[in-house]
Coordinates of N, CA and C in Angstrom, one line a residue:
X1 N -52.3 0.0 53.3 CA -52.9 -0.5 52.1 C -54.4 -0.9 52.9
X2 N -55.3 -0.8 53.2 CA -56.4 -0.6 53.1 C -56.6 -2.1 53.1
X3 N -57.3 -2.6 54.3 CA -57.5 -4.3 54.1 C -59.1 -4.5 54.0
X4 N -60.5 -5.9 53.2 CA -61.4 -5.5 52.3 C -62.4 -5.0 53.9
X5 N -62.2 -5.5 55.0 CA -62.8 -5.6 56.2 C -63.6 -3.7 55.6
X6 N -61.6 -3.1 56.3 CA -61.7 -1.4 55.5 C -62.7 -1.2 54.6
X7 N -62.6 -1.4 53.7 CA -63.8 -1.0 51.9 C -64.5 -1.4 52.7
X8 N -64.9 -2.3 53.0 CA -66.5 -2.1 53.5 C -67.0 -1.2 54.1
X9 N -65.9 -1.6 55.6 CA -66.8 -0.2 56.1 C -67.0 1.1 56.1
X10 N -66.0 1.2 55.3 CA -66.4 2.5 54.7 C -67.3 2.6 53.6
X11 N -67.9 1.7 52.9 CA -69.6 1.6 51.5 C -69.7 2.2 52.1
X12 N -70.2 0.7 54.0 CA -71.3 1.3 54.4 C -71.6 2.6 54.8
X13 N -71.0 2.8 55.6 CA -70.7 4.3 56.2 C -71.6 5.2 54.8
X14 N -70.3 5.1 54.4 CA -70.8 5.9 52.9 C -72.2 5.9 52.1
X15 N -72.9 4.8 52.4 CA -74.4 4.4 51.6 C -75.2 4.4 53.2
X16 N -74.1 4.7 54.3 CA -75.6 5.2 55.2 C -76.1 6.8 55.4
X17 N -74.4 7.4 55.0 CA -74.7 8.7 54.4 C -75.3 8.8 53.6
X18 N -75.3 8.1 53.0 CA -76.4 8.4 51.4 C -77.8 8.2 51.9
X19 N -78.5 7.6 52.6 CA -79.8 7.4 52.4 C -80.0 7.6 53.5
X20 N -79.1 9.0 54.5 CA -79.9 10.1 55.5 C -80.8 11.1 54.3
X21 N -80.5 11.4 53.7 CA -81.1 12.4 53.1 C -81.6 11.8 52.6
X22 N -82.7 12.7 52.0 CA -83.7 12.2 50.1 C -83.7 12.6 49.2
X23 N -82.0 13.4 49.1 CA -81.3 13.5 47.9 C -80.8 12.9 47.1
X24 N -80.0 12.3 48.7 CA -79.3 10.7 48.5 C -79.7 10.0 48.2
X25 N -80.8 9.3 48.2 CA -82.1 8.2 47.8 C -81.4 9.1 46.8
X26 N -82.9 9.4 46.1 CA -83.1 9.7 44.3 C -81.5 9.4 43.9
X27 N -80.4 9.9 44.8 CA -79.2 10.0 43.7 C -79.6 7.9 43.5
X28 N -79.2 7.5 44.6 CA -79.1 6.0 44.8 C -79.4 5.1 43.6
X29 N -81.2 5.5 44.3 CA -81.3 5.0 43.4 C -81.3 5.3 41.8
X30 N -81.3 6.2 41.2 CA -81.1 6.4 39.8 C -79.9 6.0 39.4
X31 N -79.3 5.3 40.5 CA -77.8 5.5 39.6 C -77.6 3.4 39.5
X32 N -78.8 3.1 40.6 CA -79.6 1.5 40.6 C -80.4 1.7 39.4
X33 N -80.7 2.2 38.9 CA -81.3 2.2 37.6 C -80.7 2.3 36.4
X34 N -80.3 3.2 36.7 CA -79.1 3.9 35.2 C -77.7 2.0 34.9
X35 N -77.5 1.7 36.5 CA -76.7 0.9 36.1 C -77.3 -0.6 35.7
X36 N -78.6 -0.6 35.9 CA -79.0 -1.5 35.6 C -79.5 -1.9 34.1
X37 N -79.9 -1.2 33.9 CA -80.1 0.1 32.3 C -78.7 -0.9 31.3
X38 N -77.3 -0.5 32.2 CA -76.5 -0.4 31.2 C -76.8 -2.0 30.8
X39 N -76.9 -2.8 32.3 CA -76.6 -4.1 31.6 C -78.0 -4.9 30.8
X40 N -78.6 -4.2 31.2 CA -79.8 -4.9 30.0 C -79.8 -4.6 28.9
X41 N -79.3 -3.2 28.1 CA -77.9 -2.3 27.3 C -76.8 -4.2 26.6
X42 N -76.1 -4.9 27.7 CA -75.1 -5.6 27.1 C -75.8 -7.0 26.4
X43 N -77.1 -6.6 26.5 CA -77.9 -8.1 25.7 C -78.2 -8.0 25.1
X44 N -78.6 -6.9 24.3 CA -79.1 -5.9 23.6 C -78.8 -6.2 21.8
X45 N -79.3 -6.6 21.4 CA -79.3 -7.1 19.6 C -79.0 -5.6 18.7
X46 N -80.4 -5.2 18.5 CA -80.4 -4.3 17.7 C -80.7 -2.7 18.1
X47 N -80.3 -1.7 17.0 CA -78.9 -0.5 17.2 C -80.2 0.4 18.0
X48 N -82.0 0.4 18.4 CA -82.8 1.4 18.5 C -83.1 1.2 20.1
X49 N -83.1 -0.6 20.1 CA -83.5 -0.4 22.0 C -81.8 -0.2 23.1
X50 N -80.5 -0.3 21.7 CA -79.5 0.1 23.0 C -79.3 1.6 22.4
X51 N -79.8 2.5 21.4 CA -80.0 4.0 21.7 C -80.8 4.4 23.5
X52 N -81.9 3.6 23.0 CA -83.1 3.6 24.1 C -82.1 3.7 25.5
X53 N -82.1 2.7 25.5 CA -81.5 2.4 27.2 C -80.3 2.9 27.5
X54 N -79.0 3.5 26.4 CA -78.3 4.4 26.8 C -78.8 5.5 27.2
X55 N -80.1 6.4 26.0 CA -80.4 7.6 26.4 C -80.7 7.1 28.2
X56 N -82.3 6.1 28.5 CA -82.2 6.6 30.0 C -81.3 6.1 31.2
X57 N -79.8 5.5 30.5 CA -78.8 4.9 31.8 C -78.2 6.7 31.7
X58 N -78.3 7.3 30.6 CA -77.3 8.5 30.7 C -78.5 9.7 31.2
X59 N -79.4 9.6 31.5 CA -80.6 10.2 32.6 C -79.9 9.9 33.8
X60 N -79.5 8.7 34.3 CA -80.6 8.6 35.0 C -78.5 8.4 36.5
X61 N -77.3 8.3 35.1 CA -76.3 8.7 36.0 C -76.1 10.6 35.9
X62 N -76.9 11.1 34.8 CA -76.7 13.2 35.9 C -77.1 12.9 36.3
X63 N -78.3 12.7 36.8 CA -79.7 12.7 38.6 C -78.3 12.6 39.4
X64 N -77.8 11.5 39.4 CA -76.9 11.2 40.3 C -75.4 12.2 40.7
X65 N -75.1 12.2 39.1 CA -73.5 13.1 39.6 C -74.4 15.0 40.5
X66 N -75.6 15.2 39.6 CA -75.9 16.3 40.1 C -76.0 16.0 41.8
X67 N -76.6 14.7 42.4 CA -77.4 15.5 43.9 C -76.0 14.9 44.2
X68 N -75.1 13.0 43.7 CA -73.5 13.5 45.5 C -72.8 14.1 45.5
X69 N -72.4 14.9 44.7 CA -72.6 14.8 43.7 C -71.6 14.7 42.9
X70 N -71.6 15.3 41.4 CA -70.0 14.7 40.9 C -69.7 14.8 39.7
X71 N -69.1 15.6 38.9 CA -68.3 16.9 38.0 C -68.3 16.3 36.9
X72 N -67.8 14.8 37.1 CA -66.8 14.0 36.2 C -68.1 14.0 35.5
X73 N -68.9 12.8 36.3 CA -70.6 12.3 35.6 C -70.9 13.1 35.3
X74 N -71.7 14.2 35.5 CA -72.2 15.1 34.4 C -71.2 15.9 33.2
X75 N -70.6 15.4 33.5 CA -70.4 16.4 31.8 C -69.6 14.8 31.1
X76 N -69.5 14.0 31.1 CA -69.3 12.6 30.8 C -70.7 12.6 30.0
X77 N -71.4 12.1 31.2 CA -73.8 11.5 30.3 C -74.0 13.2 30.1
X78 N -73.7 14.2 30.1 CA -74.1 15.3 29.2 C -74.0 15.4 28.0
X79 N -72.7 14.4 27.4 CA -71.8 15.5 26.6 C -72.4 14.4 26.0
X80 N -73.1 13.0 26.4 CA -73.9 11.1 25.6 C -74.5 11.3 25.3
X81 N -75.6 12.5 26.0 CA -77.2 12.2 26.2 C -77.4 12.7 24.8
X82 N -77.4 13.6 24.5 CA -77.5 14.4 23.0 C -77.2 13.0 21.9
X83 N -75.9 12.8 22.0 CA -75.5 12.3 20.9 C -76.2 11.3 21.0
X84 N -76.7 10.1 21.9 CA -77.8 9.1 21.7 C -79.7 10.0 21.5
X85 N -79.5 11.3 21.6 CA -81.2 11.2 21.1 C -81.0 11.1 20.2
X86 N -79.8 12.0 19.7 CA -80.0 11.9 17.6 C -79.8 11.4 17.5
X87 N -78.6 10.7 17.4 CA -79.0 8.9 17.3 C -79.9 8.0 17.2
X88 N -81.3 8.3 18.3 CA -81.7 7.1 18.6 C -83.1 8.5 17.2
X89 N -83.1 9.0 17.3 CA -83.9 9.9 16.1 C -83.8 9.7 14.6
X90 N -82.5 9.2 14.7 CA -81.9 9.2 13.2 C -82.6 7.6 12.5
X91 N -82.3 6.6 13.4 CA -82.3 5.2 12.8 C -83.9 4.7 13.3
X92 N -84.7 5.5 14.3 CA -86.1 6.4 14.0 C -87.0 6.5 12.8
X93 N -86.8 7.8 11.9 CA -87.1 8.1 10.7 C -86.4 8.0 9.7
X94 N -85.7 7.3 10.2 CA -84.8 5.8 8.3 C -85.9 5.1 8.4
X95 N -86.1 3.8 9.7 CA -87.0 3.4 9.8 C -88.6 3.5 8.5
X96 N -89.7 4.8 9.3 CA -90.0 5.3 9.2 C -90.5 5.5 7.4
X97 N -89.2 6.4 7.3 CA -89.5 6.6 5.9 C -89.3 5.1 5.5
X98 N -88.6 4.2 5.2 CA -88.6 2.9 4.8 C -90.1 2.4 4.3
X99 N -89.9 2.2 5.8 CA -91.7 1.7 5.9 C -92.9 2.2 5.5
X100 N -92.7 3.2 5.1 CA -93.5 4.6 4.7 C -93.3 4.1 2.9
X101 N -92.2 4.1 2.4 CA -91.6 3.8 0.8 C -92.3 2.5 0.3
X102 N -92.3 1.3 1.2 CA -92.5 -0.4 1.0 C -93.8 -0.1 1.1
X103 N -94.6 0.3 1.6 CA -96.0 0.7 1.9 C -97.1 1.2 1.0
X104 N -96.2 1.7 0.7 CA -96.5 3.1 -0.9 C -95.4 2.6 -2.5
X105 N -95.6 1.9 -2.2 CA -94.8 0.6 -3.8 C -93.3 2.1 -3.5
X106 N -92.6 3.3 -3.4 CA -92.2 3.5 -4.3 C -90.4 3.2 -3.9
X107 N -90.3 3.1 -5.2 CA -89.0 2.1 -5.4 C -87.9 2.9 -6.0
X108 N -88.3 4.3 -5.9 CA -87.3 5.3 -6.5 C -86.3 5.6 -5.4
X109 N -86.2 5.0 -3.3 CA -84.9 5.4 -3.0 C -84.4 6.3 -2.2
X110 N -85.7 7.1 -2.4 CA -85.3 9.0 -1.7 C -85.2 8.6 -0.3
X111 N -85.8 7.4 0.0 CA -85.3 7.6 1.7 C -84.5 6.9 2.1
X112 N -83.2 6.5 1.4 CA -82.7 6.9 0.9 C -80.9 8.0 1.1
X113 N -81.7 9.1 0.8 CA -80.5 10.2 0.3 C -80.0 10.7 1.9
X114 N -80.2 10.7 3.2 CA -79.5 11.7 3.6 C -78.5 10.2 4.1
X115 N -78.0 9.4 3.7 CA -77.0 8.4 4.2 C -76.1 8.1 2.6
X116 N -76.3 8.3 1.8 CA -75.6 8.9 -0.1 C -74.6 10.5 0.5
X117 N -73.5 9.9 -0.3 CA -72.6 10.6 -0.7 C -72.4 10.7 -2.0
X118 N -72.2 13.1 -2.5 CA -73.0 12.9 -3.8 C -71.3 12.9 -4.8
X119 N -71.8 12.6 -5.9 CA -71.0 13.1 -6.4 C -71.1 13.6 -8.2
X120 N -70.5 14.9 -8.5 CA -71.3 15.3 -9.8 C -70.4 15.4 -10.9
X121 N -70.9 14.7 -11.9 CA -70.0 13.9 -13.3 C -69.9 15.0 -14.3
X122 N -69.5 14.6 -14.9 CA -69.6 15.5 -16.2 C -70.5 14.3 -16.9
X123 N -70.9 14.7 -18.4 CA -71.3 14.5 -19.8 C -69.9 13.3 -20.3
X124 N -70.5 11.6 -20.7 CA -70.1 11.4 -21.0 C -68.8 10.7 -19.7
X125 N -69.7 10.7 -19.0 CA -68.2 9.7 -17.5 C -69.4 9.0 -17.4
X126 N -68.2 7.5 -18.0 CA -68.9 6.1 -16.8 C -68.9 5.6 -16.3
X127 N -70.1 5.0 -15.6 CA -70.2 5.8 -14.3 C -70.0 3.8 -13.5
X128 N -70.3 2.4 -13.9 CA -69.5 1.9 -14.3 C -69.6 0.9 -16.0
X129 N -68.5 -0.1 -15.6 CA -69.0 -0.8 -17.0 C -69.5 -1.9 -16.2
X130 N -70.1 -3.0 -17.7 CA -70.4 -3.9 -17.3 C -69.1 -5.0 -17.1
X131 N -69.9 -6.2 -15.8 CA -69.1 -6.9 -15.7 C -68.4 -6.4 -14.5
X132 N -68.3 -5.1 -14.3 CA -66.9 -4.7 -12.9 C -68.0 -5.3 -11.7
X133 N -67.3 -5.7 -10.8 CA -67.8 -5.7 -8.6 C -68.1 -4.8 -8.7
X134 N -69.6 -5.0 -8.3 CA -70.5 -3.5 -8.0 C -70.3 -3.4 -6.6
X135 N -69.5 -1.5 -6.2 CA -68.8 -1.3 -4.8 C -70.3 -0.5 -4.1
X136 N -71.2 -0.2 -5.0 CA -71.4 0.9 -4.7 C -73.6 0.4 -5.1
X137 N -74.5 0.9 -3.8 CA -75.6 1.7 -4.4 C -75.7 3.1 -5.1
X138 N -76.4 3.7 -6.1 CA -76.5 4.8 -6.7 C -77.5 5.2 -6.9
X139 N -78.4 6.7 -6.3 CA -79.6 8.0 -7.1 C -79.2 8.1 -8.0
X140 N -79.6 8.5 -9.0 CA -79.5 9.9 -9.3 C -80.0 10.8 -8.9
X141 N -79.3 12.1 -8.4 CA -81.0 13.4 -8.1 C -80.3 14.7 -9.0
X142 N -79.9 14.3 -10.4 CA -80.4 15.5 -11.5 C -79.2 14.7 -12.6
X143 N -80.1 15.1 -14.1 CA -79.7 14.8 -14.9 C -80.2 13.4 -15.6
X144 N -79.4 12.5 -17.0 CA -79.7 11.5 -17.1 C -78.7 10.1 -16.6
X145 N -78.9 9.5 -17.2 CA -78.0 8.1 -17.9 C -78.8 7.0 -18.5
X146 N -77.6 6.5 -19.2 CA -77.5 5.7 -20.3 C -77.5 3.7 -20.0
X147 N -77.7 3.2 -19.8 CA -77.6 1.9 -19.8 C -77.4 0.9 -21.2
X148 N -76.0 1.6 -21.5 CA -74.7 1.2 -23.1 C -76.2 0.4 -23.5
X149 N -76.1 -0.8 -23.1 CA -76.0 -1.9 -24.1 C -77.6 -2.2 -24.7
X150 N -78.8 -2.3 -24.1 CA -79.9 -1.0 -23.8 C -80.8 -0.1 -24.4
X151 N -79.2 0.7 -24.4 CA -79.8 1.7 -25.7 C -81.6 2.8 -24.1
X152 N -81.3 1.9 -23.0 CA -81.8 3.4 -22.4 C -81.6 4.7 -21.3
X153 N -82.4 5.1 -21.6 CA -82.1 6.7 -20.4 C -82.9 6.4 -19.4
X154 N -82.8 6.9 -18.1 CA -82.5 7.1 -17.0 C -82.8 8.2 -16.7
X155 N -84.7 8.8 -16.6 CA -84.6 10.4 -16.0 C -84.0 10.3 -14.6
X156 N -84.0 11.0 -13.5 CA -83.7 11.3 -12.2 C -84.2 11.6 -11.7
X157 N -84.3 11.5 -10.4 CA -85.3 10.1 -9.1 C -85.2 9.0 -8.9
X158 N -84.3 8.4 -9.4 CA -84.4 6.9 -9.4 C -83.3 6.4 -8.6
X159 N -82.8 5.4 -8.5 CA -82.2 4.7 -7.5 C -81.8 3.8 -8.9
X160 N -80.7 3.4 -8.7 CA -79.9 2.7 -9.5 C -79.0 1.7 -9.3
X161 N -78.0 0.0 -10.2 CA -77.3 -0.7 -9.6 C -77.6 -1.6 -8.5
X162 N -79.0 -0.8 -8.2 CA -78.9 -2.3 -6.9 C -79.1 -3.6 -7.1
X163 N -79.5 -4.8 -8.2 CA -79.4 -5.7 -8.9 C -78.6 -6.4 -8.4
X164 N -77.1 -5.9 -9.3 CA -76.0 -6.5 -9.1 C -75.0 -6.2 -7.8
X165 N -75.4 -5.0 -7.7 CA -75.3 -5.0 -5.7 C -75.8 -6.0 -4.2
X166 N -76.9 -6.3 -5.2 CA -77.8 -8.3 -4.3 C -77.0 -9.4 -5.0
X167 N -76.8 -9.1 -6.1 CA -76.5 -10.5 -6.8 C -75.5 -11.1 -6.3
X168 N -75.4 -12.6 -6.3 CA -74.8 -13.4 -5.8 C -73.1 -12.9 -5.8
X169 N -72.4 -13.3 -7.6 CA -71.3 -12.5 -8.3 C -70.9 -11.3 -7.5
X170 N -71.8 -10.4 -7.6 CA -72.4 -8.9 -7.7 C -71.3 -8.4 -9.0
X171 N -71.5 -8.4 -10.2 CA -70.8 -8.2 -11.2 C -72.4 -7.2 -12.3
X172 N -72.0 -6.6 -12.4 CA -72.4 -5.4 -13.1 C -72.7 -5.9 -14.9
X173 N -74.4 -5.9 -15.2 CA -74.7 -6.7 -16.0 C -74.8 -6.3 -17.2
X174 N -75.0 -4.4 -16.8 CA -75.1 -3.2 -18.3 C -73.6 -2.2 -17.3
X175 N -73.3 -1.1 -18.5 CA -72.6 -0.1 -18.3 C -73.7 1.2 -17.5
X176 N -73.1 1.8 -16.9 CA -73.7 2.9 -16.6 C -73.2 3.9 -16.9
X177 N -73.5 5.2 -18.3 CA -72.8 6.9 -19.1 C -73.2 7.6 -18.8
X178 N -73.7 9.1 -18.7 CA -73.4 9.9 -18.4 C -73.6 10.7 -19.3
X179 N -75.5 10.5 -19.7 CA -75.8 11.3 -20.5 C -75.4 12.7 -21.2
X180 N -76.0 13.9 -19.5 CA -75.8 14.4 -19.3 C -75.2 14.9 -18.5
X181 N -74.5 16.1 -17.6 CA -73.6 16.8 -16.4 C -75.3 15.7 -15.7
X182 N -74.1 15.7 -15.1 CA -75.0 14.4 -13.9 C -74.6 14.7 -11.9
X183 N -75.4 14.2 -11.2 CA -75.2 14.8 -9.4 C -75.5 13.1 -8.8
X184 N -75.3 12.7 -8.8 CA -75.5 10.6 -8.8 C -74.8 11.0 -7.0
X185 N -75.7 10.0 -6.0 CA -75.4 9.6 -5.5 C -75.5 8.2 -4.7
X186 N -74.6 8.1 -3.6 CA -73.6 6.6 -4.1 C -73.9 6.1 -2.0
X187 N -74.1 5.2 -1.7 CA -73.5 4.3 -0.3 C -72.9 3.8 -0.9
X188 N -71.4 3.5 0.0 CA -70.8 1.9 0.0 C -71.6 0.5 0.6
X189 N -70.8 -0.2 0.2 CA -71.6 -1.5 0.5 C -71.5 -1.6 2.7
X190 N -69.8 -1.3 2.9 CA -69.7 -0.9 4.3 C -70.5 -0.1 5.5
X191 N -71.3 0.6 4.8 CA -72.4 1.9 5.0 C -73.6 1.2 5.4
X192 N -74.0 0.1 3.8 CA -74.9 -0.4 4.0 C -75.7 -1.5 5.2
X193 N -73.8 -2.0 4.9 CA -73.9 -3.2 6.1 C -74.7 -2.9 7.3
X194 N -73.5 -1.8 7.7 CA -73.7 -0.7 8.9 C -75.3 -0.5 9.4
X195 N -76.0 -0.3 8.6 CA -77.2 0.4 8.3 C -78.0 -1.2 9.1
X196 N -78.1 -2.1 8.1 CA -78.6 -3.2 8.1 C -78.3 -3.7 9.3
X197 N -77.4 -3.9 9.9 CA -77.2 -4.2 11.4 C -77.4 -3.4 12.5
X198 N -77.5 -2.6 12.3 CA -77.7 -1.7 13.5 C -80.0 -1.1 13.4
X199 N -80.3 -1.7 12.4 CA -81.9 -1.7 12.4 C -82.1 -2.7 10.8
X200 N -82.7 -3.7 11.3 CA -82.9 -5.5 10.9 C -84.0 -4.7 10.2
X201 N -84.6 -3.5 10.8 CA -86.1 -4.0 10.0 C -86.1 -3.0 8.4
X202 N -84.5 -2.1 8.9 CA -84.1 -1.9 7.4 C -83.8 -2.6 6.5
X203 N -83.5 -3.5 6.2 CA -83.1 -4.7 6.0 C -84.0 -5.2 5.2
X204 N -85.2 -5.1 6.0 CA -86.2 -6.4 5.9 C -87.1 -5.7 4.7
X205 N -86.9 -3.7 5.1 CA -87.5 -3.4 4.2 C -87.0 -2.7 2.7
X206 N -85.7 -3.0 3.1 CA -85.0 -2.9 1.8 C -84.9 -3.9 0.6
X207 N -84.8 -5.0 1.5 CA -84.8 -6.3 0.2 C -86.4 -5.8 -0.8
X208 N -88.0 -6.1 0.3 CA -89.0 -6.4 0.2 C -89.0 -4.9 -1.3
X209 N -88.2 -3.7 -1.1 CA -88.2 -3.1 -1.7 C -87.4 -3.7 -2.9
X210 N -86.3 -4.1 -3.4 CA -85.8 -4.3 -4.1 C -86.7 -5.6 -5.3
X211 N -87.1 -6.6 -4.1 CA -88.1 -7.5 -4.8 C -89.0 -6.9 -5.5
X212 N -89.9 -6.3 -4.7 CA -90.4 -4.9 -6.0 C -90.3 -4.2 -7.2
X213 N -88.4 -4.4 -7.1 CA -88.4 -3.9 -8.6 C -87.9 -4.8 -9.0
X214 N -88.2 -5.9 -9.4 CA -87.2 -7.2 -10.0 C -88.8 -7.3 -10.5
X215 N -89.2 -8.0 -9.4 CA -90.9 -8.4 -10.2 C -91.7 -6.7 -11.0
X216 N -91.3 -5.4 -10.8 CA -91.9 -4.7 -12.1 C -90.8 -5.0 -13.3
X217 N -89.9 -5.2 -12.8 CA -88.9 -5.2 -14.0 C -89.1 -6.4 -15.2
X218 N -89.8 -7.8 -13.4 CA -90.3 -8.7 -14.5 C -91.6 -8.5 -15.7
X219 N -92.1 -8.1 -15.2 CA -93.8 -7.2 -16.0 C -93.4 -6.9 -16.7
X220 N -92.6 -5.9 -17.1 CA -92.2 -4.5 -17.9 C -91.7 -5.6 -19.1
X221 N -90.9 -6.7 -19.0 CA -90.6 -8.3 -20.1 C -91.2 -8.9 -20.6
X222 N -92.4 -9.3 -19.6 CA -93.4 -9.8 -19.7 C -93.9 -9.2 -21.2
X223 N -94.5 -7.8 -21.0 CA -95.3 -7.2 -21.4 C -94.7 -7.3 -23.2
X224 N -93.5 -6.4 -22.9 CA -92.6 -6.7 -24.6 C -93.0 -8.0 -25.1
X225 N -92.6 -9.2 -23.9 CA -92.9 -10.1 -25.2 C -94.3 -9.8 -25.5
X226 N -94.8 -9.8 -25.1 CA -96.8 -10.6 -25.3 C -96.3 -9.6 -26.5
X227 N -96.2 -8.1 -26.6 CA -96.2 -7.3 -27.6 C -96.0 -7.6 -29.0
X228 N -94.5 -8.7 -28.8 CA -93.3 -9.1 -30.0 C -94.4 -9.6 -30.3
X229 N -95.6 -11.2 -29.7 CA -96.1 -11.8 -30.5 C -96.5 -11.8 -30.6
X230 N -97.9 -10.5 -30.6 CA -98.6 -10.1 -31.3 C -98.9 -9.3 -32.4
X231 N -97.5 -8.6 -32.5 CA -97.2 -8.3 -34.1 C -95.7 -8.4 -34.1
X232 N -95.0 -9.4 -34.7 CA -93.7 -10.5 -34.8 C -92.8 -9.3 -35.7
X233 N -94.2 -8.4 -37.2 CA -93.3 -7.8 -37.5 C -92.9 -6.8 -37.4
X234 N -93.3 -5.4 -36.7 CA -93.1 -4.4 -35.9 C -91.8 -4.3 -35.7
X235 N -92.1 -6.2 -34.7 CA -91.2 -5.7 -33.7 C -90.1 -6.4 -34.2
X236 N -89.5 -6.4 -35.5 CA -88.8 -6.9 -36.1 C -88.1 -6.1 -36.4
X237 N -89.2 -4.8 -37.1 CA -88.4 -4.3 -37.9 C -88.3 -3.3 -37.1
X238 N -88.7 -2.5 -35.5 CA -88.2 -2.1 -34.0 C -86.5 -2.9 -34.0

């Protein structure tokens, strides 16, 4: 069994040998930088900076593995690098889509489609009942949905079910039924929370959009009340 001093001597000899060549110096510098990025990443709380740091550390360890050389390190970080690049691009793209939707006051929710699962439903299928606990947020990709209690029919291209999804009691206030065959996309609460915690900017923009939807609904209600006050006879007949 090697003593502590023997291990120290071996490490010093290896370090001196590595520093004796330009490629060895580059390899050690790359490993040092990559190691520093790993340490910094442990202090980061949000996903996009974490992924960027992971990409940098993968590149550093790849250079080290190629120059040292170490086949195992090259294979490991060669596999991790494209994964981290793709995940970083996905999160950046999502943030841009949500930000653009918020700036344009786009309440359709189409930016959530890549993260939702599709379901094909027959006409007459009840998606959820009034009073049920909300576990999913929905997007109507094709078809028509009726909210039974108020007789309102929604056309395709709209996000719905978001009010109960964010409500304190998470209870549905209306029943949603398919008027025609529908293609409905949905995202569950766990996936939505993962997106939020991975990218807080996403969560902030979503809250902004939900607030915009609530304000739009309030304005429509105020307009309807104003019409009822101006023409009570016609409103009563309706």
